[in-house]
PDB file of C-alpha atoms in Angstrom:
ATOM      1  CA  MET L   8     232.697  17.987 181.496  1.00 44.00           C
ATOM      2  CA  PRO L   9     231.131  16.384 184.615  1.00 58.00           C
ATOM      3  CA  TYR L  10     228.100  14.192 184.116  1.00 64.00           C
ATOM      4  CA  LYS L  11     224.799  16.032 184.298  1.00 73.00           C
ATOM      5  CA  PRO L  12     221.613  14.271 185.440  1.00 78.00           C
ATOM      6  CA  LEU L  13     219.000  13.741 182.756  1.00 80.00           C
ATOM      7  CA  ALA L  14     216.039  16.097 182.663  1.00 80.00           C
ATOM      8  CA  GLU L  15     213.978  13.611 180.641  1.00 82.00           C
ATOM      9  CA  LEU L  16     214.304   9.850 180.263  1.00 84.00           C
ATOM     10  CA  ASP L  17     214.100   8.014 176.944  1.00 84.00           C
ATOM     11  CA  MET L  18     211.209   5.543 177.220  1.00 87.00           C
ATOM     12  CA  VAL L  19     212.715   3.261 174.559  1.00 86.00           C
ATOM     13  CA  LYS L  20     215.982   3.107 176.493  1.00 85.00           C
ATOM     14  CA  LEU L  21     214.130   2.416 179.734  1.00 87.00           C
ATOM     15  CA  GLU L  22     212.287  -0.501 178.172  1.00 87.00           C
ATOM     16  CA  ASN L  23     215.513  -1.886 176.721  1.00 86.00           C
ATOM     17  CA  THR L  24     217.274  -1.456 180.078  1.00 85.00           C
ATOM     18  CA  SER L  25     214.683  -3.569 181.867  1.00 86.00           C
ATOM     19  CA  LYS L  26     214.829  -6.248 179.161  1.00 86.00           C
ATOM     20  CA  VAL L  27     218.632  -6.535 179.230  1.00 82.00           C
ATOM     21  CA  LEU L  28     218.751  -6.672 183.037  1.00 82.00           C
ATOM     22  CA  CYS L  29     216.122  -9.410 183.136  1.00 85.00           C
ATOM     23  CA  ASP L  30     217.914 -11.457 180.488  1.00 82.00           C
ATOM     24  CA  LEU L  31     221.370 -11.057 182.016  1.00 77.00           C
ATOM     25  CA  PHE L  32     220.415 -11.651 185.655  1.00 76.00           C
ATOM     26  CA  LYS L  33     217.805 -14.336 184.876  1.00 80.00           C
ATOM     27  CA  VAL L  34     214.757 -12.646 186.417  1.00 83.00           C
ATOM     28  CA  SER L  35     211.265 -12.485 184.972  1.00 84.00           C
ATOM     29  CA  SER L  36     210.756  -8.778 185.656  1.00 86.00           C
ATOM     30  CA  LEU L  37     212.044  -5.890 187.750  1.00 88.00           C
ATOM     31  CA  HIS L  38     210.379  -4.809 190.969  1.00 86.00           C
ATOM     32  CA  PRO L  39     208.892  -1.289 191.032  1.00 87.00           C
ATOM     33  CA  HIS L  40     211.449  -0.133 193.629  1.00 87.00           C
ATOM     34  CA  GLN L  41     214.307  -1.270 191.372  1.00 87.00           C
ATOM     35  CA  SER L  42     213.046   0.647 188.356  1.00 87.00           C
ATOM     36  CA  GLN L  43     212.150   3.721 190.407  1.00 88.00           C
ATOM     37  CA  THR L  44     215.604   3.795 192.011  1.00 87.00           C
ATOM     38  CA  GLY L  45     217.134   3.640 188.545  1.00 86.00           C
ATOM     39  CA  TYR L  46     214.916   6.483 187.323  1.00 88.00           C
ATOM     40  CA  ASN L  47     215.830   8.631 190.316  1.00 87.00           C
ATOM     41  CA  THR L  48     219.553   7.977 189.877  1.00 84.00           C
ATOM     42  CA  LEU L  49     219.506   8.937 186.215  1.00 86.00           C
ATOM     43  CA  ARG L  50     217.657  12.144 187.087  1.00 84.00           C
ATOM     44  CA  GLY L  51     220.031  13.000 189.931  1.00 83.00           C
ATOM     45  CA  ILE L  52     217.515  12.446 192.743  1.00 84.00           C
ATOM     46  CA  SER L  53     218.998  11.218 196.040  1.00 83.00           C
ATOM     47  CA  THR L  54     217.171   8.059 197.113  1.00 83.00           C
ATOM     48  CA  VAL L  55     217.095   5.954 200.283  1.00 83.00           C
ATOM     49  CA  LEU L  56     216.368   2.301 199.450  1.00 80.00           C
ATOM     50  CA  ASP L  57     215.329   0.379 202.573  1.00 79.00           C
ATOM     51  CA  ILE L  58     214.506  -3.213 201.666  1.00 76.00           C
ATOM     52  CA  PRO L  59     215.371  -6.559 203.321  1.00 71.00           C
ATOM     53  CA  THR L  60     218.194  -8.866 202.310  1.00 67.00           C
ATOM     54  CA  GLY L  61     217.425 -10.472 198.969  1.00 70.00           C
ATOM     55  CA  GLY L  62     215.032  -7.689 197.976  1.00 75.00           C
ATOM     56  CA  GLY L  63     216.990  -6.801 194.842  1.00 77.00           C
ATOM     57  CA  LYS L  64     219.217  -3.851 195.719  1.00 76.00           C
ATOM     58  CA  THR L  65     221.895  -5.005 193.254  1.00 76.00           C
ATOM     59  CA  LEU L  66     219.786  -4.547 190.126  1.00 80.00           C
ATOM     60  CA  ALA L  67     218.774  -1.108 191.356  1.00 82.00           C
ATOM     61  CA  PHE L  68     222.494  -0.229 191.506  1.00 79.00           C
ATOM     62  CA  TRP L  69     223.267  -1.482 188.003  1.00 78.00           C
ATOM     63  CA  TYR L  70     220.186   0.020 186.353  1.00 83.00           C
ATOM     64  CA  PRO L  71     221.840   3.358 185.385  1.00 83.00           C
ATOM     65  CA  LEU L  72     224.729   1.538 183.668  1.00 80.00           C
ATOM     66  CA  PHE L  73     222.439  -0.477 181.433  1.00 81.00           C
ATOM     67  CA  TYR L  74     220.535   2.640 180.449  1.00 83.00           C
ATOM     68  CA  TYR L  75     223.655   3.647 178.475  1.00 79.00           C
ATOM     69  CA  TRP L  76     224.754   0.178 177.441  1.00 69.00           C
ATOM     70  CA  ALA L  77     224.208  -1.289 173.985  1.00 58.00           C
ATOM     71  CA  PRO L  78     225.755  -4.497 172.572  1.00 55.00           C
ATOM     72  CA  GLY L  79     229.008  -3.729 170.783  1.00 64.00           C
ATOM     73  CA  ASN L  80     228.784   0.005 171.430  1.00 62.00           C
ATOM     74  CA  ILE L  81     232.160   1.464 172.433  1.00 67.00           C
ATOM     75  CA  ASP L  82     231.222   5.135 172.228  1.00 70.00           C
ATOM     76  CA  ASP L  83     232.493   7.367 175.001  1.00 66.00           C
ATOM     77  CA  ASP L  84     228.936   8.164 176.059  1.00 69.00           C
ATOM     78  CA  CYS L  85     228.457   4.531 177.042  1.00 69.00           C
ATOM     79  CA  GLN L  86     231.520   4.301 179.289  1.00 71.00           C
ATOM     80  CA  LYS L  87     229.839   5.288 182.555  1.00 78.00           C
ATOM     81  CA  ILE L  88     230.915   4.466 186.116  1.00 78.00           C
ATOM     82  CA  VAL L  89     228.987   3.536 189.258  1.00 79.00           C
ATOM     83  CA  LEU L  90     230.731   3.999 192.610  1.00 80.00           C
ATOM     84  CA  VAL L  91     229.571   1.684 195.421  1.00 78.00           C
ATOM     85  CA  VAL L  92     230.799   2.284 198.990  1.00 79.00           C
ATOM     86  CA  GLY L  93     230.197  -0.554 201.462  1.00 72.00           C
ATOM     87  CA  PRO L  94     231.814  -1.649 204.754  1.00 66.00           C
ATOM     88  CA  LEU L  95     231.428  -5.412 204.263  1.00 61.00           C
ATOM     89  CA  THR L  96     234.385  -6.858 202.349  1.00 59.00           C
ATOM     90  CA  ALA L  97     232.673 -10.204 201.770  1.00 53.00           C
ATOM     91  CA  LEU L  98     229.663  -8.501 200.207  1.00 54.00           C
ATOM     92  CA  MET L  99     231.873  -6.388 197.952  1.00 54.00           C
ATOM     93  CA  GLU L 100     233.809  -9.468 196.814  1.00 59.00           C
ATOM     94  CA  PHE L 101     230.525 -11.235 196.069  1.00 54.00           C
ATOM     95  CA  GLN L 102     229.402  -8.267 193.949  1.00 58.00           C
ATOM     96  CA  ALA L 103     232.725  -8.201 192.068  1.00 57.00           C
ATOM     97  CA  ILE L 104     232.595 -11.936 191.307  1.00 58.00           C
ATOM     98  CA  GLY L 105     229.016 -11.624 190.119  1.00 56.00           C
ATOM     99  CA  LEU L 106     229.923  -8.775 187.792  1.00 55.00           C
ATOM    100  CA  ALA L 107     232.957 -10.593 186.406  1.00 55.00           C
ATOM    101  CA  GLN L 108     230.725 -13.518 185.464  1.00 52.00           C
ATOM    102  CA  LYS L 109     228.523 -11.189 183.424  1.00 52.00           C
ATOM    103  CA  GLY L 110     231.317 -10.364 180.995  1.00 49.00           C
ATOM    104  CA  ASN L 111     231.583  -6.932 179.414  1.00 46.00           C
ATOM    105  CA  LEU L 112     229.900  -5.176 182.298  1.00 43.00           C
ATOM    106  CA  ALA L 113     233.041  -5.429 184.439  1.00 40.00           C
ATOM    107  CA  GLU L 114     235.707  -5.584 181.709  1.00 44.00           C
ATOM    108  CA  ASN L 115     236.592  -1.916 181.684  1.00 44.00           C
ATOM    109  CA  LYS L 116     233.654  -1.061 179.455  1.00 48.00           C
ATOM    110  CA  TYR L 117     230.739  -0.572 181.841  1.00 45.00           C
ATOM    111  CA  ARG L 118     232.588  -0.112 185.093  1.00 65.00           C
ATOM    112  CA  VAL L 119     231.531  -0.546 188.691  1.00 72.00           C
ATOM    113  CA  THR L 120     233.910   0.659 191.416  1.00 73.00           C
ATOM    114  CA  LEU L 121     233.547  -1.168 194.746  1.00 76.00           C
ATOM    115  CA  ILE L 122     235.392   0.439 197.674  1.00 76.00           C
ATOM    116  CA  SER L 123     235.293   0.575 201.470  1.00 76.00           C
ATOM    117  CA  PRO L 124     234.455   3.720 203.478  1.00 78.00           C
ATOM    118  CA  GLU L 125     238.103   3.904 204.615  1.00 77.00           C
ATOM    119  CA  MET L 126     239.327   4.006 201.037  1.00 78.00           C
ATOM    120  CA  ALA L 127     236.641   6.476 199.983  1.00 77.00           C
ATOM    121  CA  THR L 128     237.794   8.957 202.633  1.00 78.00           C
ATOM    122  CA  SER L 129     241.537   8.419 202.121  1.00 80.00           C
ATOM    123  CA  SER L 130     243.711  11.157 200.649  1.00 80.00           C
ATOM    124  CA  LYS L 131     245.178   8.713 198.112  1.00 78.00           C
ATOM    125  CA  PHE L 132     241.749   7.932 196.649  1.00 75.00           C
ATOM    126  CA  HIS L 133     240.980  11.638 196.360  1.00 75.00           C
ATOM    127  CA  SER L 134     244.318  12.474 194.740  1.00 77.00           C
ATOM    128  CA  THR L 135     244.475   9.571 192.293  1.00 74.00           C
ATOM    129  CA  VAL L 136     240.828   8.847 191.472  1.00 75.00           C
ATOM    130  CA  LEU L 137     238.540  11.741 192.286  1.00 74.00           C
ATOM    131  CA  SER L 138     240.984  14.183 190.724  1.00 76.00           C
ATOM    132  CA  SER L 139     240.819  12.305 187.424  1.00 76.00           C
ATOM    133  CA  ASP L 140     238.739  14.137 184.826  1.00 75.00           C
ATOM    134  CA  LEU L 141     238.003  10.878 183.013  1.00 74.00           C
ATOM    135  CA  PHE L 142     236.560   9.367 186.197  1.00 72.00           C
ATOM    136  CA  CYS L 143     234.581  12.433 187.256  1.00 74.00           C
ATOM    137  CA  ASN L 144     233.172  12.987 183.778  1.00 74.00           C
ATOM    138  CA  ASN L 145     231.777   9.452 183.580  1.00 75.00           C
ATOM    139  CA  ILE L 146     230.600   8.666 187.107  1.00 73.00           C
ATOM    140  CA  ILE L 147     226.800   8.685 187.101  1.00 75.00           C
ATOM    141  CA  SER L 148     225.877   7.438 190.572  1.00 73.00           C
ATOM    142  CA  LEU L 149     227.124   6.833 194.101  1.00 73.00           C
ATOM    143  CA  PHE L 150     225.613   4.086 196.262  1.00 66.00           C
ATOM    144  CA  LEU L 151     226.205   3.712 199.999  1.00 70.00           C
ATOM    145  CA  LEU L 152     225.580   0.316 201.615  1.00 65.00           C
ATOM    146  CA  PRO L 153     224.959   0.677 205.377  1.00 63.00           C
ATOM    147  CA  VAL L 154     225.507  -2.205 207.784  1.00 59.00           C
ATOM    148  CA  VAL L 155     222.321  -3.568 209.342  1.00 59.00           C
ATOM    149  CA  GLU L 156     222.556  -5.768 212.419  1.00 63.00           C
ATOM    150  CA  GLU L 157     221.080  -9.225 211.969  1.00 69.00           C
ATOM    151  CA  LEU L 158     219.743 -10.104 215.415  1.00 72.00           C
ATOM    152  CA  ASP L 159     217.510 -12.965 216.389  1.00 76.00           C
ATOM    153  CA  GLU L 160     214.454 -12.314 218.545  1.00 78.00           C
ATOM    154  CA  GLU L 161     216.289 -12.983 221.824  1.00 81.00           C
ATOM    155  CA  GLU L 162     219.193 -10.678 220.930  1.00 79.00           C
ATOM    156  CA  ALA L 163     216.863  -7.908 219.761  1.00 77.00           C
ATOM    157  CA  THR L 164     214.818  -8.116 222.967  1.00 81.00           C
ATOM    158  CA  SER L 165     217.960  -8.052 225.112  1.00 83.00           C
ATOM    159  CA  LYS L 166     219.289  -5.019 223.270  1.00 81.00           C
ATOM    160  CA  CYS L 167     215.998  -3.124 223.592  1.00 79.00           C
ATOM    161  CA  LEU L 168     215.867  -3.832 227.327  1.00 83.00           C
ATOM    162  CA  HIS L 169     219.453  -2.659 227.740  1.00 82.00           C
ATOM    163  CA  ILE L 170     218.717   0.586 225.877  1.00 80.00           C
ATOM    164  CA  GLU L 171     215.645   1.212 228.033  1.00 78.00           C
ATOM    165  CA  MET L 172     217.692   0.577 231.183  1.00 79.00           C
ATOM    166  CA  MET L 173     220.411   2.979 230.044  1.00 78.00           C
ATOM    167  CA  ASN L 174     217.838   5.679 229.243  1.00 74.00           C
ATOM    168  CA  VAL L 175     216.413   5.398 232.756  1.00 74.00           C
ATOM    169  CA  ARG L 176     219.871   5.578 234.320  1.00 75.00           C
ATOM    170  CA  ILE L 177     220.840   8.616 232.266  1.00 73.00           C
ATOM    171  CA  GLY L 178     217.647  10.391 233.303  1.00 70.00           C
ATOM    172  CA  ARG L 179     218.251   9.567 236.961  1.00 71.00           C
ATOM    173  CA  TRP L 180     221.836  10.793 236.780  1.00 73.00           C
ATOM    174  CA  HIS L 181     220.753  14.153 235.318  1.00 68.00           C
ATOM    175  CA  MET L 182     218.096  14.600 237.972  1.00 68.00           C
ATOM    176  CA  TYR L 183     220.514  13.646 240.746  1.00 70.00           C
ATOM    177  CA  ARG L 184     222.944  16.327 239.589  1.00 68.00           C
ATOM    178  CA  ALA L 185     220.092  18.837 239.403  1.00 66.00           C
ATOM    179  CA  GLN L 186     219.066  17.981 242.952  1.00 66.00           C
ATOM    180  CA  ARG L 187     222.637  18.431 244.180  1.00 67.00           C
ATOM    181  CA  LEU L 188     222.569  21.903 242.650  1.00 62.00           C
ATOM    182  CA  LYS L 189     219.241  22.781 244.274  1.00 61.00           C
ATOM    183  CA  ARG L 190     219.973  21.547 247.793  1.00 60.00           C
ATOM    184  CA  PRO L 191     222.067  24.549 248.933  1.00 56.00           C
ATOM    185  CA  LEU L 192     219.175  26.828 247.976  1.00 56.00           C
ATOM    186  CA  LYS L 193     216.753  24.748 250.077  1.00 60.00           C
ATOM    187  CA  MET L 194     214.078  24.772 247.392  1.00 58.00           C
ATOM    188  CA  ASP L 195     211.159  22.378 247.120  1.00 61.00           C
ATOM    189  CA  TYR L 196     211.867  20.691 243.798  1.00 58.00           C
ATOM    190  CA  THR L 197     208.209  19.722 243.427  1.00 59.00           C
ATOM    191  CA  ARG L 198     207.303  23.408 243.114  1.00 62.00           C
ATOM    192  CA  ASP L 199     210.391  24.847 241.479  1.00 62.00           C
ATOM    193  CA  PRO L 200     209.746  25.491 237.733  1.00 63.00           C
ATOM    194  CA  TRP L 201     213.387  24.892 236.810  1.00 61.00           C
ATOM    195  CA  ALA L 202     213.497  21.551 238.597  1.00 61.00           C
ATOM    196  CA  LEU L 203     210.207  20.486 236.998  1.00 63.00           C
ATOM    197  CA  LEU L 204     211.571  21.391 233.561  1.00 66.00           C
ATOM    198  CA  LEU L 205     214.714  19.350 234.200  1.00 62.00           C
ATOM    199  CA  MET L 206     212.573  16.405 235.241  1.00 62.00           C
ATOM    200  CA  LYS L 207     210.623  16.529 231.984  1.00 64.00           C
ATOM    201  CA  LEU L 208     213.782  16.877 229.894  1.00 64.00           C
ATOM    202  CA  ALA L 209     215.298  13.899 231.713  1.00 59.00           C
ATOM    203  CA  GLY L 210     212.172  11.823 231.072  1.00 60.00           C
ATOM    204  CA  ILE L 211     211.240  11.576 234.764  1.00 62.00           C
ATOM    205  CA  ASN L 212     207.632  12.441 235.536  1.00 65.00           C
ATOM    206  CA  SER L 213     205.950  12.402 238.903  1.00 68.00           C
ATOM    207  CA  PRO L 214     204.178   9.080 239.538  1.00 71.00           C
ATOM    208  CA  GLN L 215     200.459   8.959 238.893  1.00 73.00           C
ATOM    209  CA  LYS L 216     197.846   8.266 241.507  1.00 77.00           C
ATOM    210  CA  ALA L 217     196.857   4.696 242.223  1.00 78.00           C
ATOM    211  CA  GLN L 218     194.690   3.167 239.528  1.00 81.00           C
ATOM    212  CA  GLN L 219     191.201   1.978 240.180  1.00 84.00           C
ATOM    213  CA  ALA L 220     190.595  -1.755 240.332  1.00 85.00           C
ATOM    214  CA  PHE L 221     189.106  -1.754 236.818  1.00 82.00           C
ATOM    215  CA  GLN L 222     192.137   0.134 235.423  1.00 84.00           C
ATOM    216  CA  GLN L 223     194.480  -2.329 237.122  1.00 85.00           C
ATOM    217  CA  TYR L 224     192.549  -5.190 235.516  1.00 85.00           C
ATOM    218  CA  MET L 225     192.912  -3.524 232.106  1.00 82.00           C
ATOM    219  CA  HIS L 226     196.646  -3.140 232.695  1.00 81.00           C
ATOM    220  CA  GLU L 227     197.235  -6.723 233.814  1.00 83.00           C
ATOM    221  CA  SER L 228     194.898  -8.585 231.441  1.00 82.00           C
ATOM    222  CA  CYS L 229     195.019  -6.485 228.283  1.00 78.00           C
ATOM    223  CA  GLU L 230     197.097  -9.011 226.312  1.00 74.00           C
ATOM    224  CA  THR L 231     195.549 -12.149 227.795  1.00 80.00           C
ATOM    225  CA  GLU L 232     191.905 -12.422 228.843  1.00 82.00           C
ATOM    226  CA  ILE L 233     190.724  -9.177 227.237  1.00 80.00           C
ATOM    227  CA  LEU L 234     192.513  -9.838 223.942  1.00 78.00           C
ATOM    228  CA  LEU L 235     191.086 -13.358 223.726  1.00 81.00           C
ATOM    229  CA  ALA L 236     187.579 -12.089 224.473  1.00 81.00           C
ATOM    230  CA  VAL L 237     187.810  -9.331 221.863  1.00 76.00           C
ATOM    231  CA  THR L 238     189.117 -11.781 219.253  1.00 77.00           C
ATOM    232  CA  ALA L 239     186.348 -14.273 219.999  1.00 77.00           C
ATOM    233  CA  HIS L 240     183.695 -11.556 219.794  1.00 72.00           C
ATOM    234  CA  CYS L 241     184.991 -10.383 216.423  1.00 70.00           C
ATOM    235  CA  GLN L 242     184.989 -13.916 215.032  1.00 67.00           C
ATOM    236  CA  THR L 243     181.417 -14.596 216.101  1.00 68.00           C
ATOM    237  CA  SER L 244     180.260 -11.203 214.814  1.00 60.00           C
ATOM    238  CA  MET L 245     181.532 -11.736 211.263  1.00 55.00           C
ATOM    239  CA  GLU L 246     178.901 -12.178 208.587  1.00 50.00           C
ATOM    240  CA  GLU L 247     179.170 -14.802 205.875  1.00 49.00           C
ATOM    241  CA  ASP L 248     180.698 -12.301 203.435  1.00 50.00           C
ATOM    242  CA  GLY L 249     183.483 -11.516 205.904  1.00 50.00           C
ATOM    243  CA  VAL L 250     182.224  -8.091 207.002  1.00 48.00           C
ATOM    244  CA  LEU L 251     182.055  -7.244 210.684  1.00 47.00           C
ATOM    245  CA  LYS L 252     178.545  -6.417 211.783  1.00 49.00           C
ATOM    246  CA  ALA L 253     177.941  -2.887 212.934  1.00 44.00           C
ATOM    247  CA  SER L 254     177.733  -2.588 216.690  1.00 48.00           C
ATOM    248  CA  LYS L 255     175.798  -0.162 218.790  1.00 49.00           C
ATOM    249  CA  LYS L 256     177.407   3.292 218.746  1.00 48.00           C
ATOM    250  CA  THR L 257     178.781   4.380 222.117  1.00 46.00           C
ATOM    251  CA  ASN L 258     181.454   6.761 223.352  1.00 48.00           C
ATOM    252  CA  THR L 259     183.322   3.875 225.005  1.00 54.00           C
ATOM    253  CA  PRO L 260     186.020   1.999 223.030  1.00 70.00           C
ATOM    254  CA  PHE L 261     185.046  -1.544 222.109  1.00 70.00           C
ATOM    255  CA  CYS L 262     187.930  -3.152 224.034  1.00 75.00           C
ATOM    256  CA  THR L 263     186.943  -1.200 227.137  1.00 79.00           C
ATOM    257  CA  GLN L 264     183.364  -2.422 226.812  1.00 80.00           C
ATOM    258  CA  VAL L 265     184.562  -6.029 226.682  1.00 80.00           C
ATOM    259  CA  ALA L 266     186.916  -5.464 229.628  1.00 82.00           C
ATOM    260  CA  CYS L 267     184.095  -3.907 231.651  1.00 84.00           C
ATOM    261  CA  GLU L 268     181.904  -6.965 231.069  1.00 84.00           C
ATOM    262  CA  LEU L 269     184.716  -9.284 232.152  1.00 86.00           C
ATOM    263  CA  PHE L 270     185.491  -7.169 235.222  1.00 85.00           C
ATOM    264  CA  THR L 271     181.888  -7.263 236.454  1.00 86.00           C
ATOM    265  CA  GLN L 272     182.060 -11.070 236.315  1.00 88.00           C
ATOM    266  CA  LEU L 273     184.936 -11.127 238.815  1.00 87.00           C
ATOM    267  CA  SER L 274     184.205 -11.931 242.428  1.00 89.00           C
ATOM    268  CA  ALA L 275     184.427  -9.293 245.150  1.00 89.00           C
ATOM    269  CA  THR L 276     187.611 -10.934 246.431  1.00 90.00           C
ATOM    270  CA  GLU L 277     189.284 -10.706 243.007  1.00 88.00           C
ATOM    271  CA  GLN L 278     188.263  -7.063 242.624  1.00 88.00           C
ATOM    272  CA  ALA L 279     189.619  -6.260 246.094  1.00 90.00           C
ATOM    273  CA  ALA L 280     192.910  -7.955 245.201  1.00 90.00           C
ATOM    274  CA  LEU L 281     193.181  -5.790 242.080  1.00 88.00           C
ATOM    275  CA  HIS L 282     192.617  -2.682 244.197  1.00 88.00           C
ATOM    276  CA  THR L 283     195.361  -3.789 246.605  1.00 91.00           C
ATOM    277  CA  ARG L 284     197.837  -4.445 243.780  1.00 89.00           C
ATOM    278  CA  ALA L 285     197.067  -1.054 242.232  1.00 88.00           C
ATOM    279  CA  ALA L 286     197.840   0.698 245.524  1.00 89.00           C
ATOM    280  CA  ALA L 287     201.056  -1.319 245.944  1.00 90.00           C
ATOM    281  CA  ASP L 288     202.221  -0.475 242.405  1.00 88.00           C
ATOM    282  CA  ALA L 289     201.559   3.225 242.989  1.00 87.00           C
ATOM    283  CA  LYS L 290     203.491   3.155 246.271  1.00 88.00           C
ATOM    284  CA  ALA L 291     206.449   1.378 244.649  1.00 85.00           C
ATOM    285  CA  ALA L 292     206.514   3.871 241.770  1.00 81.00           C
ATOM    286  CA  LYS L 293     206.505   6.800 244.203  1.00 81.00           C
ATOM    287  CA  GLU L 294     209.339   5.316 246.260  1.00 81.00           C
ATOM    288  CA  ALA L 295     211.419   4.650 243.134  1.00 74.00           C
ATOM    289  CA  TYR L 296     210.788   8.224 241.962  1.00 71.00           C
ATOM    290  CA  GLN L 297     211.914   9.708 245.278  1.00 71.00           C
ATOM    291  CA  LYS L 298     214.963   7.438 245.408  1.00 69.00           C
ATOM    292  CA  SER L 299     216.063   8.314 241.887  1.00 63.00           C
ATOM    293  CA  LEU L 300     215.990  12.035 242.711  1.00 60.00           C
ATOM    294  CA  ARG L 301     217.554  11.996 246.171  1.00 62.00           C
ATOM    295  CA  HIS L 302     220.225   9.304 245.956  1.00 59.00           C
ATOM    296  CA  SER L 303     223.341   9.041 243.833  1.00 56.00           C
ATOM    297  CA  PRO L 304     223.459   6.434 241.051  1.00 55.00           C
ATOM    298  CA  SER L 305     224.458   2.927 242.098  1.00 57.00           C
ATOM    299  CA  LYS L 306     228.163   2.063 241.909  1.00 56.00           C
ATOM    300  CA  ALA L 307     227.643  -1.673 242.243  1.00 58.00           C
ATOM    301  CA  PRO L 308     229.416  -3.751 239.541  1.00 54.00           C
ATOM    302  CA  GLU L 309     226.140  -5.306 238.387  1.00 54.00           C
ATOM    303  CA  ASP L 310     224.677  -1.826 237.842  1.00 52.00           C
ATOM    304  CA  ARG L 311     227.685  -0.477 235.980  1.00 48.00           C
ATOM    305  CA  GLN L 312     226.741   1.586 232.930  1.00 42.00           C
ATOM    306  CA  TRP L 313     228.708  -0.108 230.170  1.00 38.00           C
TER     307      TRP L 313
END
């Protein structure tokens, strides 16, 4: 009959499982996430294990097998199977070689089946393997290994910027089509509820009013001057025991208080320049908003949506 998850786990077996895994794979002890994944698998609980490369996913996979394993035991109850589905051939080969080096674990006694997603979904695999009573009665777990992109900082930043650009273009395209639909009716889209709803769904909101000079200063200097000032204040306010001294209670956030002090130290010319830049930014945002709603998407090669 098909394998049934365990309602209760044998504590003696669990202790022996950890000991054998540590001895065989030359580790001092198992991580909590490895043991917990093994517990969940034995009890039939679906588990998502999200840990970085080298975090020990392999031992979490093999844990259920060693729960049933005992030296020299050839009973049918010990002949369990773990099915691992992964898209990376090199990784699967590495796992197979590692298992072969461990001896009995991979010598048709305590079996691990490593297959690709293509094979797992093929009709041949279903007809020859999954239809086998011996296989289905002994399989105790299924592990899926997703592919995670390994990007350096520059690649990750470039990809994020591209996604943001595509999101903006998609929103503009939807709003352009909505405007084309509204034009024959000669409606003011700024007052039409349907058009406003489409704008929100497309992620396009009407531009805000121009910021005040102080708000523009917060926007421009938040990660430079203000951050440095806040960090310096925190360092000088620390007591000898490492506890930050209590400050005077106000309704204004601490960072805003620091920014306000820095802003008042600026000259009138610098404050006027901030006011001018705030007005220019607001004007540019309004023009971009109007253009995105009233003009068709760019067909230039450099703006192609690939």
